[in-house]
Coordinates of C-alpha atoms in Angstrom, one line a residue:
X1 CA 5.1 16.6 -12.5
X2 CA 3.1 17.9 -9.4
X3 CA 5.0 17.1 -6.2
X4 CA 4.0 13.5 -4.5
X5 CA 2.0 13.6 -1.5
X6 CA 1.7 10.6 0.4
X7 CA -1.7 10.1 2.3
X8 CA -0.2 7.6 6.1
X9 CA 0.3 7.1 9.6
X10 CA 3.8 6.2 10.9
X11 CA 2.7 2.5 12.1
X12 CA 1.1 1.8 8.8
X13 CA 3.0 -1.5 7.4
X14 CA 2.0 -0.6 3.7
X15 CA 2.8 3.1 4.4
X16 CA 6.4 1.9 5.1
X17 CA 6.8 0.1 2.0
X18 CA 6.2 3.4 -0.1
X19 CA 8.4 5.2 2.0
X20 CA 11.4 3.2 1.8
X21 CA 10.8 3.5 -2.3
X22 CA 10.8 6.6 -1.7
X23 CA 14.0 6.4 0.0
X24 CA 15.1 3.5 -2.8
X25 CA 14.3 5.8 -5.3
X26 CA 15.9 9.6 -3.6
X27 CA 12.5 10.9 -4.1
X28 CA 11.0 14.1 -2.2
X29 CA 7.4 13.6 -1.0
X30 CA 5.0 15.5 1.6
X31 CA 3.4 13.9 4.5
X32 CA 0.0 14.1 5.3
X33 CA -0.7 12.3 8.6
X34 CA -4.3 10.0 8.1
X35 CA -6.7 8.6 11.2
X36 CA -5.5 4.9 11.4
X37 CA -9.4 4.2 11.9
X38 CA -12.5 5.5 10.0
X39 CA -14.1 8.1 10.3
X40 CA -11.4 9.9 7.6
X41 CA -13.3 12.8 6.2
X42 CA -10.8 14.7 4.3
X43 CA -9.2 11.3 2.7
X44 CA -12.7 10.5 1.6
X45 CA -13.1 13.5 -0.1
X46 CA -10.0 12.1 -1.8
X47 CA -10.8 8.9 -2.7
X48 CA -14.7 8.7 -2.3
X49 CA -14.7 6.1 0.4
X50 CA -11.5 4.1 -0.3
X51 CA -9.8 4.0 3.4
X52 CA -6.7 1.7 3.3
X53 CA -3.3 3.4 4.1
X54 CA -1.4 4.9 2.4
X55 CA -2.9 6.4 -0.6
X56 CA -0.8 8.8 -3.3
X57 CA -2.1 12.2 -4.4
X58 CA -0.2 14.2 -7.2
X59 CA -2.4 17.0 -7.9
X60 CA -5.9 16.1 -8.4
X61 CA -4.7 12.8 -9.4
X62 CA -5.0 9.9 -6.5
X63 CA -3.4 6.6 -6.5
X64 CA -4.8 3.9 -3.8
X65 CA -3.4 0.0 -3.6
X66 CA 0.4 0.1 -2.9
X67 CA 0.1 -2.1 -6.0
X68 CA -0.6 0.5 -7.9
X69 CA 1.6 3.1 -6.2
X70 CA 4.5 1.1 -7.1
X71 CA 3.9 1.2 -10.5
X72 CA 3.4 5.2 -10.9
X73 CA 6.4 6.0 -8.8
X74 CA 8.5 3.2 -11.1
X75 CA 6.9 5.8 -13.9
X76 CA 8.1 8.9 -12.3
X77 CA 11.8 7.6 -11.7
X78 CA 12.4 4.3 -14.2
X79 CA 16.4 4.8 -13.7
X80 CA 17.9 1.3 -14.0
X81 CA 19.9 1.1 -10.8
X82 CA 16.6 2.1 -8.9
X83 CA 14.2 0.4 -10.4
X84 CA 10.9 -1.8 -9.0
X85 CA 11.5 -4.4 -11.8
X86 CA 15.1 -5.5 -13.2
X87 CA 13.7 -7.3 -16.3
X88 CA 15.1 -10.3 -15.9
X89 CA 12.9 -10.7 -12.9
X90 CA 10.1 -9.0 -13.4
X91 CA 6.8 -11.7 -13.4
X92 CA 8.4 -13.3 -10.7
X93 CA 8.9 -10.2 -8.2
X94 CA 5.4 -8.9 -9.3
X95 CA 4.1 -12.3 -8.1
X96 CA 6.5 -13.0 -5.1
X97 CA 5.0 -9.5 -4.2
X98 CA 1.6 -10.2 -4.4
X99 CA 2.6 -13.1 -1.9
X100 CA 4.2 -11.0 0.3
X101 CA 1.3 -8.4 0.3
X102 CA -1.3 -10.8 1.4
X103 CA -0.3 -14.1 2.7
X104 CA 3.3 -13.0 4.2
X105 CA 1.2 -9.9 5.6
X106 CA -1.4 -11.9 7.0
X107 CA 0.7 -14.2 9.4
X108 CA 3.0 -11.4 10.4
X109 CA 0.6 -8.8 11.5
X110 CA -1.6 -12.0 13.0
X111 CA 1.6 -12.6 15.2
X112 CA 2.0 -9.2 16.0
X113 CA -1.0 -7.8 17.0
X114 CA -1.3 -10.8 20.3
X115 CA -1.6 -9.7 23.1
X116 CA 2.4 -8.2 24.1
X117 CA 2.1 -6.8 20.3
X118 CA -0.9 -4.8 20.8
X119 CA 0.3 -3.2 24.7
X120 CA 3.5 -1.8 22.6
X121 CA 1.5 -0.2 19.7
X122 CA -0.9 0.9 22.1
X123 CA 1.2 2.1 25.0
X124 CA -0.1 5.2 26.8
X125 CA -3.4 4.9 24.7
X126 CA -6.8 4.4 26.4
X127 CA -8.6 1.1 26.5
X128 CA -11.6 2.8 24.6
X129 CA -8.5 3.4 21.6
X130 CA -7.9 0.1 21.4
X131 CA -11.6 -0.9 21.2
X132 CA -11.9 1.3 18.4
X133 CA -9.3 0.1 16.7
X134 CA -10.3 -3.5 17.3
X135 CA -13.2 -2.9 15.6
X136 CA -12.2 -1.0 12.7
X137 CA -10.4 -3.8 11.9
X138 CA -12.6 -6.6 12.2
X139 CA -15.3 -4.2 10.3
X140 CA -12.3 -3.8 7.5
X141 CA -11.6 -7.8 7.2
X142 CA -16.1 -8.1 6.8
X143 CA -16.6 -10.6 9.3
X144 CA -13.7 -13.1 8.2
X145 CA -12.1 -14.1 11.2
X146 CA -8.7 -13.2 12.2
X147 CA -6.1 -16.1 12.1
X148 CA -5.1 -17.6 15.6
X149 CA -1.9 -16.3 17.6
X150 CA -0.6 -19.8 17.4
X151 CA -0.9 -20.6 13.8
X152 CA 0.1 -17.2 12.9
X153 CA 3.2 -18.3 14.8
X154 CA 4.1 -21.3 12.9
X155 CA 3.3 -19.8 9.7
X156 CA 5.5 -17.0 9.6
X157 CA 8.3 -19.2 10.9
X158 CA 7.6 -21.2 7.9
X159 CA 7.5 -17.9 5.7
X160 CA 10.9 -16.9 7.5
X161 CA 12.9 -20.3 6.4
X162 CA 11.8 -19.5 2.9
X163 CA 12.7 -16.0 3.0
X164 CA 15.9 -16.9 4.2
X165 CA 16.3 -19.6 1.5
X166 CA 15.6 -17.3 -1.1
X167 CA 19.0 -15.0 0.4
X168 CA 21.0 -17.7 0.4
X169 CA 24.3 -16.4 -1.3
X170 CA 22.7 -13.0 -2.4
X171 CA 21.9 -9.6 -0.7
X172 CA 18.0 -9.4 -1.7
X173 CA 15.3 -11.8 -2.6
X174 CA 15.8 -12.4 -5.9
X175 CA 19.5 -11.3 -6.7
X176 CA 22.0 -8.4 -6.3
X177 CA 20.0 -5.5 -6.5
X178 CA 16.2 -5.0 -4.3
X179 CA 13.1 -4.9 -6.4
X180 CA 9.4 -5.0 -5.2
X181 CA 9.2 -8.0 -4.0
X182 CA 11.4 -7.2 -1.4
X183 CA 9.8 -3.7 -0.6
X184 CA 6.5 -5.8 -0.5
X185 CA 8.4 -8.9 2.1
X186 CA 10.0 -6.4 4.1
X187 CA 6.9 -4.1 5.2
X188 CA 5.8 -6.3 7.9
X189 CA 8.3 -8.2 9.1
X190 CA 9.4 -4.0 9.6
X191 CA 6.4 -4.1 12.3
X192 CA 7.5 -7.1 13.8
X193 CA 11.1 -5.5 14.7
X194 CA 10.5 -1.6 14.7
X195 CA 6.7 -1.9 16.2
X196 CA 6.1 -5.1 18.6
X197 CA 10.0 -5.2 19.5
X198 CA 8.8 -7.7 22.4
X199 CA 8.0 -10.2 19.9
X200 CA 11.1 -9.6 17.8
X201 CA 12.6 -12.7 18.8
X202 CA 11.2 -14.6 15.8
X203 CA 13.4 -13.1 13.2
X204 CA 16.2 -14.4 15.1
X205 CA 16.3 -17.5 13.6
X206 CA 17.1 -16.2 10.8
X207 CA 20.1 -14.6 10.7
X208 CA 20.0 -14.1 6.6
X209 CA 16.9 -12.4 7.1
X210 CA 17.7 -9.9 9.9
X211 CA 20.7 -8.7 7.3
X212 CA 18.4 -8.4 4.4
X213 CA 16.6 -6.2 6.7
X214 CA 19.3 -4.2 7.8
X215 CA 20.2 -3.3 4.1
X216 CA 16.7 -2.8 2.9
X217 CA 16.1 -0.4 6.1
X218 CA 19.3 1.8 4.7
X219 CA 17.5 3.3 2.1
X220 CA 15.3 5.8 4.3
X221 CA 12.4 7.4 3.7
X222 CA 13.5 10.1 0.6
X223 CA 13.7 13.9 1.6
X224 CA 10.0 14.7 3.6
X225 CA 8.6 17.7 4.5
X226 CA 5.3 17.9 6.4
X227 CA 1.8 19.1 4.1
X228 CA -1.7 19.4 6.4
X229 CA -4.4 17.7 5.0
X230 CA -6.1 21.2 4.7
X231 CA -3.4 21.9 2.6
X232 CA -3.5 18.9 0.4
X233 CA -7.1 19.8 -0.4
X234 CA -6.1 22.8 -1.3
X235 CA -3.7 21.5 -3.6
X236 CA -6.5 19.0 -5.5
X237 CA -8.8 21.8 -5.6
X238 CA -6.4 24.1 -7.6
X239 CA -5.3 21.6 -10.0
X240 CA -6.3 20.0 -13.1
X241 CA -5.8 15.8 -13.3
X242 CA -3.5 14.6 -15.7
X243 CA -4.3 13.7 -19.4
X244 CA -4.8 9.9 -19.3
X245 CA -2.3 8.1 -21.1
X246 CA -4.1 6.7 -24.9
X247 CA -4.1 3.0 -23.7
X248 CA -6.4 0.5 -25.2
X249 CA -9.6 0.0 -23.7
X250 CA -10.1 -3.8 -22.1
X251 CA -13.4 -4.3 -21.8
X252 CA -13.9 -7.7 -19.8
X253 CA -17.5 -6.6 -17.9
X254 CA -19.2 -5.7 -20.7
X255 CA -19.2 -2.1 -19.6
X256 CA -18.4 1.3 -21.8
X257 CA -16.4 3.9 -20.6
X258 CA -18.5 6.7 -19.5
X259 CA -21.1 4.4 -17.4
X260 CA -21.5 5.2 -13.7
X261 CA -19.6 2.3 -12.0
X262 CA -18.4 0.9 -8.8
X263 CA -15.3 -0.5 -7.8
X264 CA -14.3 -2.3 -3.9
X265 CA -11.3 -4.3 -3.1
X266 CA -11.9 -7.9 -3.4
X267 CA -11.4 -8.1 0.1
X268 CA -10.1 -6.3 3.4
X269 CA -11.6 -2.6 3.1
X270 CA -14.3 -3.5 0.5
X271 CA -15.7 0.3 0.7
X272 CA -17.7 0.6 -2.8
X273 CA -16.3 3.8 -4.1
X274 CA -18.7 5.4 -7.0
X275 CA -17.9 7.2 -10.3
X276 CA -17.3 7.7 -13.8
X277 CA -15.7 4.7 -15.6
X278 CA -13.0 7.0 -18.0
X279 CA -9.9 4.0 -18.2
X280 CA -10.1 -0.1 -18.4
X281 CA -6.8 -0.7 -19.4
X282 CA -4.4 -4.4 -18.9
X283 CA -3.4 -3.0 -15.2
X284 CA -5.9 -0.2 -13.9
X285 CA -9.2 1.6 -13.4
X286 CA -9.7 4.9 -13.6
X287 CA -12.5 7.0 -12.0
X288 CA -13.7 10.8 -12.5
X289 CA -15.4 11.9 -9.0
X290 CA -16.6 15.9 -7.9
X291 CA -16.5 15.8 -4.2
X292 CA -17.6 20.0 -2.7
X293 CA -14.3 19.7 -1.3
X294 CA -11.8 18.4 -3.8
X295 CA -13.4 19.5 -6.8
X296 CA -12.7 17.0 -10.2
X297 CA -10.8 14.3 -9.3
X298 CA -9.3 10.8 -10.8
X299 CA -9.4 8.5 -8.6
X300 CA -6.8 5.2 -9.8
X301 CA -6.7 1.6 -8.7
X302 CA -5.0 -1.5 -10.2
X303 CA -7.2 -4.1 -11.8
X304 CA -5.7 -6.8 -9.5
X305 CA -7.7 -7.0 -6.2
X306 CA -10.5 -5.0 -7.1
X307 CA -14.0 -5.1 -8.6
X308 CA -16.2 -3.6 -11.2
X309 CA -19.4 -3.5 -11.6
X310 CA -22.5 -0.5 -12.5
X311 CA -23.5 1.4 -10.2
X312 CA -27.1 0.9 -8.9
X313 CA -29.5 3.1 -11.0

């Protein structure tokens, strides 16, 4: 197995939520530091226009959606005290995750990016930073608008209580031992405490969940050493991808394997990124893409969240 290299920035939410597996899971990674706003030349030469944070590269093999992620680095280390998905509860932390990822994530980060939120991510930065960043953003979510201060407010309080509930008489959200769900929970309410500490104050009311925090936190971030993205082309240039695995072919667009196809995210960051269709299986796509750069790549995403279609002739 090549050596995991993980494609961030230190505020990046999602990012944090692969690094604490990492840290879950006693895993050594490199760290290639990303632009939190586009333009991202060397990651694009990566992914072929996918921009969310983080994505995974092992050799010439690149893993975007945290989704996804999650499920190659269960792959990589599936020991039973460490694992993503104790069997027991394993539909229900996929889809408490997928909650977490997208509803739970959009209240948090609407609180914390109000005002007092944004002067501590931004402090020291120039205003033009901040305008940039604004605007990345907005161009990321494709005109939807961004949920009100106030009803961010209310809603993660709501989403709070039912965290909360959910630890009542056990250390993580679904039972003795962590498992994706709460990797996926604890990602932004990390921002809330660790990035906007001014707005902090709203965890407070739950007392449950501020201890679930302080065990998930404990993990760390793995062993880490420090990769430049120079380097991390280098890397993908040098090495072959993987065999794919011999899983059946799900054909639900009508589309054979082989055809030159494009895939976005269903929303937030819908970037069309353009290749050869190789893998349809139950859970993922799979792209082959030549960048001048990077050389042969395959470029992975999970079918959940993303679309499929051919590419324009």
């Amino acid at each position: 197995m090549s050596d995991l290299i993980l494609h961030h920035y230190p505020t990046s939410p999602f990012a944090e939520k692969i690094r604490l597996i990492f840290g879950f899971k006693q895993l050594a990674w490199h760290s290639v530091i990303i632009p939190m706003i586009m333009p991202k030349p060397d990651l694009t030469a990566l992914t072929g226009g996918y921009r969310r944070t983080p994505v995974l590269q092992i050799g010439a093999d690149i893993y975007c959606d945290t989704a996804l992620i999650c499920d190659v680095l269960e792959h990589i280390a599936p020991q039973p005290n460490t694992t993503l998905y104790p069997e027991a509860v394993k539909g229900v932390a996929r889809i408490v995750a997928q909650w977490a990822d997208s509803a739970l994530f959009t209240a948090a980060m609407a609180y914390n990016f109000q005002p007092a939120g944004v002067a501590q991510v931004f402090a020291g930065a120039p205003a033009e930073a901040v305008q940039a960043f604004v605007a990345d953003r907005g161009a990321m979510r494709g005109g939807a608008p961004r949920m009100a201060a106030a009803d961010a407010a209310a809603t993660y309080k709501s989403y709070l209580r039912r965290l909360a509930n959910m630890l009542h008489g056990q250390d993580f959200l679904l039972g003795a031992q962590p498992c994706v769900a709460d990797f996926a929970a604890y990602h932004p309410l990390w921002f809330t405490q660790d990035r906007t500490p001014a707005l902090a104050g709203i965890l407070d009311a739950t007392p449950e969940v501020l201890g679930w925090m302080a065990r998930m936190k404990a993990f760390g971030h793995g062993t880490s050493g420090k990769l430049s993205a120079t380097d991390a082309l280098h890397v993908v240039s040098r090495s072959t991808p993987a065999p794919l695995q011999a899983d059946v072919f799900q054909d639900e667009h009508g589309i054979p394997l082989g055809t030159r196809v494009v895939i976005a995210a269903d929303h937030f960051g819908q970037e069309p990124i353009e290749g050869e269709l190789l893998a349809a299986t139950r859970t993922r796509y799979t792209l082959r893409r030549t960048d001048e750069r990077a050389g042969t790549v395959h470029v992975h995403f999970p079918r959940v969240g993303f679309t499929l279609k051919k590419a324009a002739p």
